Each structure stands twice: as structure tokens, then as C-alpha cells.
PDB file of C-alpha atoms in Angstrom:
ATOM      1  CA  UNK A   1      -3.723 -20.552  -8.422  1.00  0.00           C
ATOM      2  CA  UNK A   2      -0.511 -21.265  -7.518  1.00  0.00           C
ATOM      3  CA  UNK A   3      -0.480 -20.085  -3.993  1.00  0.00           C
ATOM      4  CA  UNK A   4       2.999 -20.209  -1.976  1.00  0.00           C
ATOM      5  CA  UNK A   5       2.512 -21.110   1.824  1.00  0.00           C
ATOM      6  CA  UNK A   6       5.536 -20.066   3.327  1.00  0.00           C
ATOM      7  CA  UNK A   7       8.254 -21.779   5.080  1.00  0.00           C
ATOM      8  CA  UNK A   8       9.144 -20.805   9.207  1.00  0.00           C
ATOM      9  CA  UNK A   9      12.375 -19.437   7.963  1.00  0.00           C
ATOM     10  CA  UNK A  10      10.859 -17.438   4.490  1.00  0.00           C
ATOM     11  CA  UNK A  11       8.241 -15.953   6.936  1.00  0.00           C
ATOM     12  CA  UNK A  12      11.562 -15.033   9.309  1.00  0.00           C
ATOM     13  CA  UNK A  13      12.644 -13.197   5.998  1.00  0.00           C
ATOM     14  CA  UNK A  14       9.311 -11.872   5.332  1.00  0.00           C
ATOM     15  CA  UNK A  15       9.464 -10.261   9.075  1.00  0.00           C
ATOM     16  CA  UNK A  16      12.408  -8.627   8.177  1.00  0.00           C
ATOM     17  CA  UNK A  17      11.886  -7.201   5.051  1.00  0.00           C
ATOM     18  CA  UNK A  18       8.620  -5.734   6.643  1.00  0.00           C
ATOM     19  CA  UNK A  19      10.070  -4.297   9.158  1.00  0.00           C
ATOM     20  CA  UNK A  20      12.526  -2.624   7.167  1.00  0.00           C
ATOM     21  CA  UNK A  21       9.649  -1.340   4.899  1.00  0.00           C
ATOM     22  CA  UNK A  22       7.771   0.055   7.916  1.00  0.00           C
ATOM     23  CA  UNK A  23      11.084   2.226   8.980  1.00  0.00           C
ATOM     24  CA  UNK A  24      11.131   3.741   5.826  1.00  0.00           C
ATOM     25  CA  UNK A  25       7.894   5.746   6.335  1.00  0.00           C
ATOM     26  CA  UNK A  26       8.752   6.147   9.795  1.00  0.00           C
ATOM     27  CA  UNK A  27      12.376   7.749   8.484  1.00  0.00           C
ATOM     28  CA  UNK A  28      10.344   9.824   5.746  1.00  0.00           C
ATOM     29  CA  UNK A  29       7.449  11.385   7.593  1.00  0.00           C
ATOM     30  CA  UNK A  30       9.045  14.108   8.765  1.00  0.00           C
ATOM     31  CA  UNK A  31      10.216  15.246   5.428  1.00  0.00           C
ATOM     32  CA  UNK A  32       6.586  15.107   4.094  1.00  0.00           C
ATOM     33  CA  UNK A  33       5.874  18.901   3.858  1.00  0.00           C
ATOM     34  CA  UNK A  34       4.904  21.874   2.019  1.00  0.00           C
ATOM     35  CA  UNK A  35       7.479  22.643  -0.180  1.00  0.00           C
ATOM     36  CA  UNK A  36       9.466  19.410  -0.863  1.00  0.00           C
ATOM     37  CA  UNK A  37       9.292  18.018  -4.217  1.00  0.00           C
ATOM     38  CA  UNK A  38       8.524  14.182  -4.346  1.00  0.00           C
ATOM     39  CA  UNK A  39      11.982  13.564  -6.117  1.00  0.00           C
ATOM     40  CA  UNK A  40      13.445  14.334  -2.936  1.00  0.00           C
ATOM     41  CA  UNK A  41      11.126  12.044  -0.663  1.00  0.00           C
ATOM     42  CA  UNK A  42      12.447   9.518  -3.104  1.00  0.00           C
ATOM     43  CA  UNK A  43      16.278  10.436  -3.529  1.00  0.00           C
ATOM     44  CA  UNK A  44      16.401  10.372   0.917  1.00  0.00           C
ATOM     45  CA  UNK A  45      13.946   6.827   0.903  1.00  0.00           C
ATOM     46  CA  UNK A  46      16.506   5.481  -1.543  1.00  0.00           C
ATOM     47  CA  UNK A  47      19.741   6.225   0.279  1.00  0.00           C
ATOM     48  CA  UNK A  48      17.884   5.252   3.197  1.00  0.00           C
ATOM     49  CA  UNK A  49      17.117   1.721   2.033  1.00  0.00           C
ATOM     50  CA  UNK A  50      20.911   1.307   0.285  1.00  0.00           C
ATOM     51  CA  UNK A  51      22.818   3.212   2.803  1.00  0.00           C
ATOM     52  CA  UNK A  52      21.460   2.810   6.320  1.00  0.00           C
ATOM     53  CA  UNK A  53      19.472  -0.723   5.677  1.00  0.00           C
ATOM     54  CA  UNK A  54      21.525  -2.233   3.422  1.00  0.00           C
ATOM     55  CA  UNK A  55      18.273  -3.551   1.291  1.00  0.00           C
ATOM     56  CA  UNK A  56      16.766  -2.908  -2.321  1.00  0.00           C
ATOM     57  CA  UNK A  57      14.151  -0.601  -3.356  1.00  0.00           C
ATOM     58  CA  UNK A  58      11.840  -3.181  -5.306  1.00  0.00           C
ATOM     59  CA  UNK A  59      10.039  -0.524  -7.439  1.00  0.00           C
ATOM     60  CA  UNK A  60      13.416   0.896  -8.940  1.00  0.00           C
ATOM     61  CA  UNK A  61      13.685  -0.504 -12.791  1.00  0.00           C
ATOM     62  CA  UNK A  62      10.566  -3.052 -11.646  1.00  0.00           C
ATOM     63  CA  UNK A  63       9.174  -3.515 -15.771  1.00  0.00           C
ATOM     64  CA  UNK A  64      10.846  -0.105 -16.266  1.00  0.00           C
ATOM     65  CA  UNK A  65       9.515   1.935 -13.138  1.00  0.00           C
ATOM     66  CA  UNK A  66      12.116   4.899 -13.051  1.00  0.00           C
ATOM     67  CA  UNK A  67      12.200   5.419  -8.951  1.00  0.00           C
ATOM     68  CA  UNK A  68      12.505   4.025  -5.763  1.00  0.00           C
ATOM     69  CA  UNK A  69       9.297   4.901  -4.166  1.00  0.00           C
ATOM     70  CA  UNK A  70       6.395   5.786  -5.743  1.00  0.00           C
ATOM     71  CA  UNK A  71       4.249   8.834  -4.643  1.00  0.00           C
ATOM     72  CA  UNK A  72       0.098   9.827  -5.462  1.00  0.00           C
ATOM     73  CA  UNK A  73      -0.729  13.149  -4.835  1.00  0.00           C
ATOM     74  CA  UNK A  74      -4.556  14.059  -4.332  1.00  0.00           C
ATOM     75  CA  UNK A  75      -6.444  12.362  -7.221  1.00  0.00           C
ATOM     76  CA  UNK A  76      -3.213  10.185  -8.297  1.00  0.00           C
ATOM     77  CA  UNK A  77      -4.791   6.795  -7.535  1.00  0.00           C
ATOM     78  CA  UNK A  78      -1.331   5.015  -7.161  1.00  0.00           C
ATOM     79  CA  UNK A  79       2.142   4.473  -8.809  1.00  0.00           C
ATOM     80  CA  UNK A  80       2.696   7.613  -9.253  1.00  0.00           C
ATOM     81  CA  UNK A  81       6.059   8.563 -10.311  1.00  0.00           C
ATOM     82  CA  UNK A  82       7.982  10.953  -8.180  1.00  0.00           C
ATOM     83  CA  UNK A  83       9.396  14.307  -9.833  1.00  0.00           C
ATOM     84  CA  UNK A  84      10.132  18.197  -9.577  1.00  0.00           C
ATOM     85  CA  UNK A  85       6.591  18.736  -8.067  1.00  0.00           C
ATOM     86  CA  UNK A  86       6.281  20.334  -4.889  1.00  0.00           C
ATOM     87  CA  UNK A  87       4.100  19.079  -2.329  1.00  0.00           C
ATOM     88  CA  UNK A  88       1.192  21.830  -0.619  1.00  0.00           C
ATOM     89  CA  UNK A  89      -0.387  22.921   1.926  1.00  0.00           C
ATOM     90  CA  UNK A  90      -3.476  20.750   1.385  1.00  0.00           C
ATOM     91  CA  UNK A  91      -2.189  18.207  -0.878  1.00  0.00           C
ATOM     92  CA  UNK A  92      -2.775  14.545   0.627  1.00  0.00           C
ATOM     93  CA  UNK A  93      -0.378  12.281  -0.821  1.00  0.00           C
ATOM     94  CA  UNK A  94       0.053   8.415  -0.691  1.00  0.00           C
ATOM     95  CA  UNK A  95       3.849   7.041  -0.236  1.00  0.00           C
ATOM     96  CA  UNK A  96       4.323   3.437  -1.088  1.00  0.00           C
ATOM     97  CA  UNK A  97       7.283   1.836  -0.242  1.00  0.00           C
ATOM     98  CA  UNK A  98       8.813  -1.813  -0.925  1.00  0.00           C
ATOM     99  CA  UNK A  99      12.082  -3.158   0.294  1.00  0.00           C
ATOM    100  CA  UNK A 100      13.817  -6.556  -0.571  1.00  0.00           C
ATOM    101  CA  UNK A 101      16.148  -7.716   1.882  1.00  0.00           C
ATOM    102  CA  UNK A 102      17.894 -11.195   1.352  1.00  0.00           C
ATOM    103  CA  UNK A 103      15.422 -11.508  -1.781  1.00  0.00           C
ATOM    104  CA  UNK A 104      11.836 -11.445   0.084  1.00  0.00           C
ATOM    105  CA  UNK A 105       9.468  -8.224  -0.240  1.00  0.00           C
ATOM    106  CA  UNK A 106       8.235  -6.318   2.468  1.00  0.00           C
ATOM    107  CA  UNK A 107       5.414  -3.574   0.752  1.00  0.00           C
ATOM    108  CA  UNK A 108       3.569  -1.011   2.669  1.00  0.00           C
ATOM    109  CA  UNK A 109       2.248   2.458   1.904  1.00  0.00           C
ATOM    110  CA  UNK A 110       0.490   5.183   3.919  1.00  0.00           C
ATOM    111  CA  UNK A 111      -1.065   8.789   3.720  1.00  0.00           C
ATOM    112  CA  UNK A 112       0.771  11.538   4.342  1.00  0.00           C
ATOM    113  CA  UNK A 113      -1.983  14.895   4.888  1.00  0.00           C
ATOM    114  CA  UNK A 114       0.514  18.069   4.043  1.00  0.00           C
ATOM    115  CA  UNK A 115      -0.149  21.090   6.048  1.00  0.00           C
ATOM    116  CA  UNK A 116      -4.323  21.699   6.579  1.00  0.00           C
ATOM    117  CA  UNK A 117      -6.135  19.414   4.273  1.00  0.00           C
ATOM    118  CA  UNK A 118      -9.744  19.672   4.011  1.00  0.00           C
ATOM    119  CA  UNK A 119     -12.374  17.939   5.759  1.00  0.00           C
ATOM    120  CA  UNK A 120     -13.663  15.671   3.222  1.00  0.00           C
ATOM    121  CA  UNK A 121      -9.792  14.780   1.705  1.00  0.00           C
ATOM    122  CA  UNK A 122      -9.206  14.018   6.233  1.00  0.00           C
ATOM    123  CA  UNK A 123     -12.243  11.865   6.023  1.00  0.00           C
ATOM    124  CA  UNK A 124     -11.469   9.677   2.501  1.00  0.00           C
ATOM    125  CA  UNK A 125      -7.760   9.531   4.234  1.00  0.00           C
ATOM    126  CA  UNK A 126      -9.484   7.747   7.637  1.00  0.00           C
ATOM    127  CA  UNK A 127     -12.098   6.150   6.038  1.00  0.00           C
ATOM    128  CA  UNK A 128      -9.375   4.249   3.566  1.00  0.00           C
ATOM    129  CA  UNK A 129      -7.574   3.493   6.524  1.00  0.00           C
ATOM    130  CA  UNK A 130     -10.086   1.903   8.660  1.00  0.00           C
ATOM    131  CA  UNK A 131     -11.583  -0.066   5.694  1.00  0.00           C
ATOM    132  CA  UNK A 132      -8.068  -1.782   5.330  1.00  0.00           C
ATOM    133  CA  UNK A 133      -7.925  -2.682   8.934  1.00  0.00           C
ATOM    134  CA  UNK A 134     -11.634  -3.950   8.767  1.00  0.00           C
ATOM    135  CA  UNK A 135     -10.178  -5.982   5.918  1.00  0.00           C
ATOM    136  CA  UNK A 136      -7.481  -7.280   7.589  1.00  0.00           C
ATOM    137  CA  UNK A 137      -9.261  -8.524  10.572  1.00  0.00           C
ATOM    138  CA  UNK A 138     -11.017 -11.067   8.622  1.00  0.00           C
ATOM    139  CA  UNK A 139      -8.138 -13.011   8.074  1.00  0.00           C
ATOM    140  CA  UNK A 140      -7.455 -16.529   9.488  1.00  0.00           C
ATOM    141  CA  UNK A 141      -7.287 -20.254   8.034  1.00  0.00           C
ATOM    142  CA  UNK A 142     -10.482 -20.944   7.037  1.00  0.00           C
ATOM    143  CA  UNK A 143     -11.741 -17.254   5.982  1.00  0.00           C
ATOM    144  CA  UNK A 144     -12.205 -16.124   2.261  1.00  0.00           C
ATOM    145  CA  UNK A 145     -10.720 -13.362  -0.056  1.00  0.00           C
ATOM    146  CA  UNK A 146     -14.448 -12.679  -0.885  1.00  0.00           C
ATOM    147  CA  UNK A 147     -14.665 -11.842   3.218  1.00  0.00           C
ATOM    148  CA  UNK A 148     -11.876  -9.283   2.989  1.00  0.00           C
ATOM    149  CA  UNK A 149     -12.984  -7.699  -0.489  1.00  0.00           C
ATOM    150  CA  UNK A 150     -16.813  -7.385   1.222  1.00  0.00           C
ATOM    151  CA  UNK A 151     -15.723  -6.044   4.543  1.00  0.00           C
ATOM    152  CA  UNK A 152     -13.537  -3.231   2.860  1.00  0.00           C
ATOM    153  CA  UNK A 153     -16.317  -2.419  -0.157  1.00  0.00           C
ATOM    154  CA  UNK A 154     -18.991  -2.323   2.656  1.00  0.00           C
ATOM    155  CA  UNK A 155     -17.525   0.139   4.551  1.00  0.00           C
ATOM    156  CA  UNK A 156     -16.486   2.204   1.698  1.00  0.00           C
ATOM    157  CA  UNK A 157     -20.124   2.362   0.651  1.00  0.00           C
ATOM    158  CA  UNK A 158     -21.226   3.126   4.057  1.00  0.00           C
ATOM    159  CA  UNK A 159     -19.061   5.999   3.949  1.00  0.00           C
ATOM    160  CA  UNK A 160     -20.002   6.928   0.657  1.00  0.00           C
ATOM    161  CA  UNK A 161     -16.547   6.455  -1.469  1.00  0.00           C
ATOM    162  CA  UNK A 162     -16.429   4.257  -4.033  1.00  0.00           C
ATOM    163  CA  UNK A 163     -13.587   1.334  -4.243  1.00  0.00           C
ATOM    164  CA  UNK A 164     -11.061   1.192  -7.690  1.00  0.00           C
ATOM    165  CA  UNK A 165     -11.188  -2.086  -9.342  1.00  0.00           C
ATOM    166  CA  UNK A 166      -9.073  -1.847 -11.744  1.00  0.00           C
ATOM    167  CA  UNK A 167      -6.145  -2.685  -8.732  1.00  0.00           C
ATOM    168  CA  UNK A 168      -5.925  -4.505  -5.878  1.00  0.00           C
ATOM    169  CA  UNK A 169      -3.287  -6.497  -3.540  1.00  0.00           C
ATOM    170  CA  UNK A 170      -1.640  -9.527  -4.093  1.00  0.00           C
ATOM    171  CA  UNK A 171       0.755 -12.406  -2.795  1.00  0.00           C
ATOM    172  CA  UNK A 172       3.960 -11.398  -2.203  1.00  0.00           C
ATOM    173  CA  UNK A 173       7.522 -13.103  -1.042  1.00  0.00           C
ATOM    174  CA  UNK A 174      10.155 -13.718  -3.341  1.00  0.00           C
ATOM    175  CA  UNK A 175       8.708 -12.410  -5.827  1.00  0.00           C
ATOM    176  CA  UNK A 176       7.095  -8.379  -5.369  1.00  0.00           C
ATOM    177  CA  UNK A 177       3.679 -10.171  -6.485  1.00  0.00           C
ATOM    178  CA  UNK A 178       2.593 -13.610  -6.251  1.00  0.00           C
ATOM    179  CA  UNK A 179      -0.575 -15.331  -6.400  1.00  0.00           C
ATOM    180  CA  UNK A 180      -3.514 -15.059  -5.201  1.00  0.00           C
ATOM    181  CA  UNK A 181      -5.186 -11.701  -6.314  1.00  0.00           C
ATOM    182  CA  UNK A 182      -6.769  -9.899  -2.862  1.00  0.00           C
ATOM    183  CA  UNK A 183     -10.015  -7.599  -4.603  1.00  0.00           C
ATOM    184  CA  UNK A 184     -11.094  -4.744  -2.367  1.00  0.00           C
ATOM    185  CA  UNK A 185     -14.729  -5.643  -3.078  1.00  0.00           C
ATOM    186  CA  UNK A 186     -16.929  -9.089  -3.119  1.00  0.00           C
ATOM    187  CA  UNK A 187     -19.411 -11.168  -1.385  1.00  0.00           C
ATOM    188  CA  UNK A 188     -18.230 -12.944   1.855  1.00  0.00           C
ATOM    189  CA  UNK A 189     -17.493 -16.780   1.612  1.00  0.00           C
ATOM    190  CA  UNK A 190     -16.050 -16.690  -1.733  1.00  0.00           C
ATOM    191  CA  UNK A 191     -13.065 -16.925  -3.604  1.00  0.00           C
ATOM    192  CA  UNK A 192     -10.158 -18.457  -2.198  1.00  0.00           C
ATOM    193  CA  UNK A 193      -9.788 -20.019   1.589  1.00  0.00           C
ATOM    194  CA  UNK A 194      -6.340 -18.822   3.471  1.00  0.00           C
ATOM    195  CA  UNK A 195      -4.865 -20.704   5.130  1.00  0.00           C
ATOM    196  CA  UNK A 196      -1.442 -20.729   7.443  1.00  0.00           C
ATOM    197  CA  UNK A 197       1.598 -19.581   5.707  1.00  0.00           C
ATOM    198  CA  UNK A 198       0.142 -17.413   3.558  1.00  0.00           C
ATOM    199  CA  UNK A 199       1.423 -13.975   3.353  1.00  0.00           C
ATOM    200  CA  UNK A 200      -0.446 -10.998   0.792  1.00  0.00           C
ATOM    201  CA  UNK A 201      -1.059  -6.982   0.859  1.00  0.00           C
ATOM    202  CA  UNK A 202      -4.364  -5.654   1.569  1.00  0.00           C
ATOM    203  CA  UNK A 203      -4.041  -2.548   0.060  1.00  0.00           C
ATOM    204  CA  UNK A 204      -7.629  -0.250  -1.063  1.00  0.00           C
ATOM    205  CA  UNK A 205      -7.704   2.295  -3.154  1.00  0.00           C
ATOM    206  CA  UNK A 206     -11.158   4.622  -1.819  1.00  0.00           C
ATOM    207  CA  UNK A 207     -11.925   7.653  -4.451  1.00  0.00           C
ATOM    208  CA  UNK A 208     -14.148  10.471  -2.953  1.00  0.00           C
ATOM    209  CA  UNK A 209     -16.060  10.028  -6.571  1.00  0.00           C
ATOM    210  CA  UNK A 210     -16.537   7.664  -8.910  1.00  0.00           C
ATOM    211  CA  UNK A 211     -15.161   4.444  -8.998  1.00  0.00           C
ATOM    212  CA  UNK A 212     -13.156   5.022 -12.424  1.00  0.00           C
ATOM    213  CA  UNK A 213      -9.987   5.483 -13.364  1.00  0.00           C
ATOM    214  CA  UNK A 214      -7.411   5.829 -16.304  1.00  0.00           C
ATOM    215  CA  UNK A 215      -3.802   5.341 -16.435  1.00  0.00           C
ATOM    216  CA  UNK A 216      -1.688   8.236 -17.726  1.00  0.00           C
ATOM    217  CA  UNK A 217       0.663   7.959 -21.056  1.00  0.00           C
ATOM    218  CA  UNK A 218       3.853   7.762 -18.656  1.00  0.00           C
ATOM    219  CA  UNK A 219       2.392   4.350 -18.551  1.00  0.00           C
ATOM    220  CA  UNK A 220       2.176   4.008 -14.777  1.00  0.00           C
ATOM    221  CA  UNK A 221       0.655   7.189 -12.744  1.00  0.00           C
ATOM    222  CA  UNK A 222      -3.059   5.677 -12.275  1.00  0.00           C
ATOM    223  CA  UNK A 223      -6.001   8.955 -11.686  1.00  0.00           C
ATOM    224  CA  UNK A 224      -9.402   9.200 -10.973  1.00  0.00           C
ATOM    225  CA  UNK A 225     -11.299   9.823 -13.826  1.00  0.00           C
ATOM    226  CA  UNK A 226     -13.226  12.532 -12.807  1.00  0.00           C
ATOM    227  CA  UNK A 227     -10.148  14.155 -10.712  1.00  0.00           C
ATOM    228  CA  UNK A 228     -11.877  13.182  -7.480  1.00  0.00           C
ATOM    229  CA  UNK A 229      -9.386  12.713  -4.823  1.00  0.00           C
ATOM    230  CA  UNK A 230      -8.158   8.892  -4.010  1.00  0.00           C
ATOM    231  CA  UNK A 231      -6.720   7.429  -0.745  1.00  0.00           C
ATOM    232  CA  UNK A 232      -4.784   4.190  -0.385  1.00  0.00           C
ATOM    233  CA  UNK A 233      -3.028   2.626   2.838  1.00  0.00           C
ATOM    234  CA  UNK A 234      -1.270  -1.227   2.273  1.00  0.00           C
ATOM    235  CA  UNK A 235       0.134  -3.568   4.767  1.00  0.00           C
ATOM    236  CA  UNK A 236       2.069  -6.986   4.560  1.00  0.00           C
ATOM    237  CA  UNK A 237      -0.476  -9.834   6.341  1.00  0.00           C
ATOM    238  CA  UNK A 238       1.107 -13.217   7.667  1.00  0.00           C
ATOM    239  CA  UNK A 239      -1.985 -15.658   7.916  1.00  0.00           C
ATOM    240  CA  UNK A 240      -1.153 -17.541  11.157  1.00  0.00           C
ATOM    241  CA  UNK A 241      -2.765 -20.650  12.613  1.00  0.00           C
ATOM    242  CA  UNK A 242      -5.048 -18.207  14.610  1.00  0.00           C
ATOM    243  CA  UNK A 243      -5.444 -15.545  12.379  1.00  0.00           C
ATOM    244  CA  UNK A 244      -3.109 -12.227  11.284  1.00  0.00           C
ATOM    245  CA  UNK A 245       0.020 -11.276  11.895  1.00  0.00           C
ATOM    246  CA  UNK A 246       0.738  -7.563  10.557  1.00  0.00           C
ATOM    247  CA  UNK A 247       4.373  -7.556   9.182  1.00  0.00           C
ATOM    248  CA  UNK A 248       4.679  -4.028   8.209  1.00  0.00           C
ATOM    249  CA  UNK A 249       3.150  -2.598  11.478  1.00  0.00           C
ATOM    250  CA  UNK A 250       4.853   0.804  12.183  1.00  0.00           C
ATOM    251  CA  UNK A 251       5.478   2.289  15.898  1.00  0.00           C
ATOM    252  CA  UNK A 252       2.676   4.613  15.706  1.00  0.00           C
ATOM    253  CA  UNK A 253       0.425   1.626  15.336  1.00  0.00           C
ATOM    254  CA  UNK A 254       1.677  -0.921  17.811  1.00  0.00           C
TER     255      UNK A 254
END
């Protein structure tokens, strides 16, 4: 693997582009609501990243993606590609966003619930969210990819969703993804050791069913195979010298 440990001033860059990527679903959430259609989530996240930051949505034209965001409704597992459909009361929907500012990536996504979602769609929403953050805090020098992909899986199957496969997070800085491959599943202690420098997404992908999916014939809009509902929240992770720095970390979080 050809792993890039970054530079004091590419992880200054890095910060940045986070940041920028975390005020984009800060801007957007209140415009998450029954009624809009996701081509309009993505036509105000778009002028919003040109106008106001001044950056580049990565996704646009990225191998022939036709938006700026994208945008997984229910059991759309990810890149789904926004369009006329109007959003619902109980629709849960994942927004992924991915700036580049001064050419480095900053890549995020969270769940949006729209009006009153069921219990078991608010539970696969939590659950996904709190098996990230169990994933991230495994990360310092010395720790594994195997650690984060067994920490997320096990608390999936505790919960009783299943984790995707089929997609999983990845290096990112110049380039939107970079070596190494982060699985959302494994055995601790294996794969490859982080160390400082390195920056990747953690990004699972829970389905309230089965584990399967298929991708659609626009080429890009990933489901669930049995239509079971999917949940996915991503951050950017700095590995520091004493562990993680979060670079995508919104307000609401801090």
C-alpha cells in the first residue's frame, strides 16, 4: 500500500477543507424537510460551496457523478443521486458531502430523520452513529484497521444490523481516495498499523436487514437488497502522535 503520511502544512489544508465540509451540513440541515426534493438540497449545497466558501464540490463530474452532493433515502445504501423526489415525513436520508479547497478533500456525511421516523429507522440511525465513533476511538500510532473494522462490526451485531461490505472508507488528501482501504468489519490486530500523519474516513454503512446489496443501472445509487433500510454517518480522522483528531467535527458535536 502506498500510504501518504501527511505533511504539517497538507494536514493545515486537510483542517480546512474539513471544516468547510462540516459547514455544509450545518448550512443544509435546516432545509432537510418534508417536502423538498433532493435536487434542491443539492442546487443550495452547491452554491453554498462555490459562492459563500469559495471551494469545489468533489463529487460533481467525479468518473461521471452528475451532482454535487449525493443523497440516500431510506434503503439507498449510499451515492445516491439527487433528483425531483421529495423528501417525507418518515423518510431518513443520508447527505454526504465533500469539499476541495486548495486541492485537499474534506468528506463527511450524516443522517438527516425527516419529520417522525419510526422507532426502529431512529435506532439503525443511532446505532450507525455510535458504531462510527466506537470506530474512531481506536485510532492512534500503533493501532490496526482490523481494530476499527471489529469495533464497528461488533457493535453492529450487538445491535442486531448487519454491516455492507461491498463499501467502506478510505485515505483521502489530494486525491478524494487514497490508500489504505478502512473495512467496517474484521478481527482486531490486523491489517495495517497507523501511524502519525495519516488521515482516512471511517464511514459504516448499518442495514436494518441483510447485509446485501446491489447497485442500480444509473450505475451509482447502491440499495439494500431486500429494501431494508440503511444508515451511514462518515468523518475525516487525522491520526496524531496520541491518537485522533476529528477534522470534520460539526458544532453540534464539539
Amino acid at each position: 500500500m502506498s500510504i501518504i503520511i501527511k505533511t504539517e502544512s497538507e494536514i493545515e489544508k486537510m483542517r480546512i477543507a474539513g471544516r468547510l465540509a462540516a459547514e455544509v451540513l450545518e448550512m443544509i440541515a435546516p432545509y432537510v424537510v418534508p417536502g423538498v426534493t433532493t435536487d434542491q438540497l443539492d442546487k443550495i449545497c452547491h452554491d453554498y460551496i462555490v459562492d459563500v466558501q469559495k471551494a469545489i464540490p468533489a463529487p460533481l463530474n467525479y468518473h461521471g457523478f452528475p451532482k454535487s452532493i449525493c443523497t440516500s433515502i431510506n434503503h439507498q445504501v449510499c451515492h445516491g443521486i439527487p433528483s425531483e423526489k421529495k423528501l417525507k415525513s418518515g423518510d431518513i436520508v443520508n447527505i454526504d458531502i465533500t469539499v476541495i479547497k486548495d486541492d485537499y478533500h474534506g468528506d463527511t456525511s450524516k443522517m438527516f430523520c425527516v419529520g417522525e421516523v419510526s422507532q426502529h429507522a431512529r435506532r439503525l440511525v443511532n446505532a450507525t452513529r455510535e458504531a462510527m465513533f466506537l470506530g474512531i476511538e481506536q485510532v492512534k500510532p500503533g493501532a490496526t484497521l482490523g481494530d476499527i473494522g471489529h469495533a464497528i462490526q461488533k457493535h453492529a451485531e450487538a445491535n442486531h444490523f448487519s454491516v455492507v461490505r461491498e463499501f467502506c472508507g478510505h485515505g483521502i488528501g489530494k486525491k478524494f481516495h487514497e490508500d489504505p482501504q478502512v473495512l467496517h468489519y474484521g478481527k482486531a490486530g490486523t491489517g495495517e498499523t497507523l501511524q502519525a500523519g495519516m488521515i482516512l474516513t471511517i464511514e459504516p454503512m448499518l442495514n436494518l436487514g441483510k447485509r446485501h446489496v446491489k447497485v442500480l443501472a444509473d450505475g451509482w445509487t447502491a440499495v439494500t437488497k431486500d429494501r431494508s433500510l440503511s444508515a451511514q454517518w462518515e468523518h475525516t480522522i487525522l491520526v496524531t502522535a496520541t491518537g485522533y483528531e476529528i477534522l470534520t467535527l460539526r458544532q453540534e458535536e464539539m
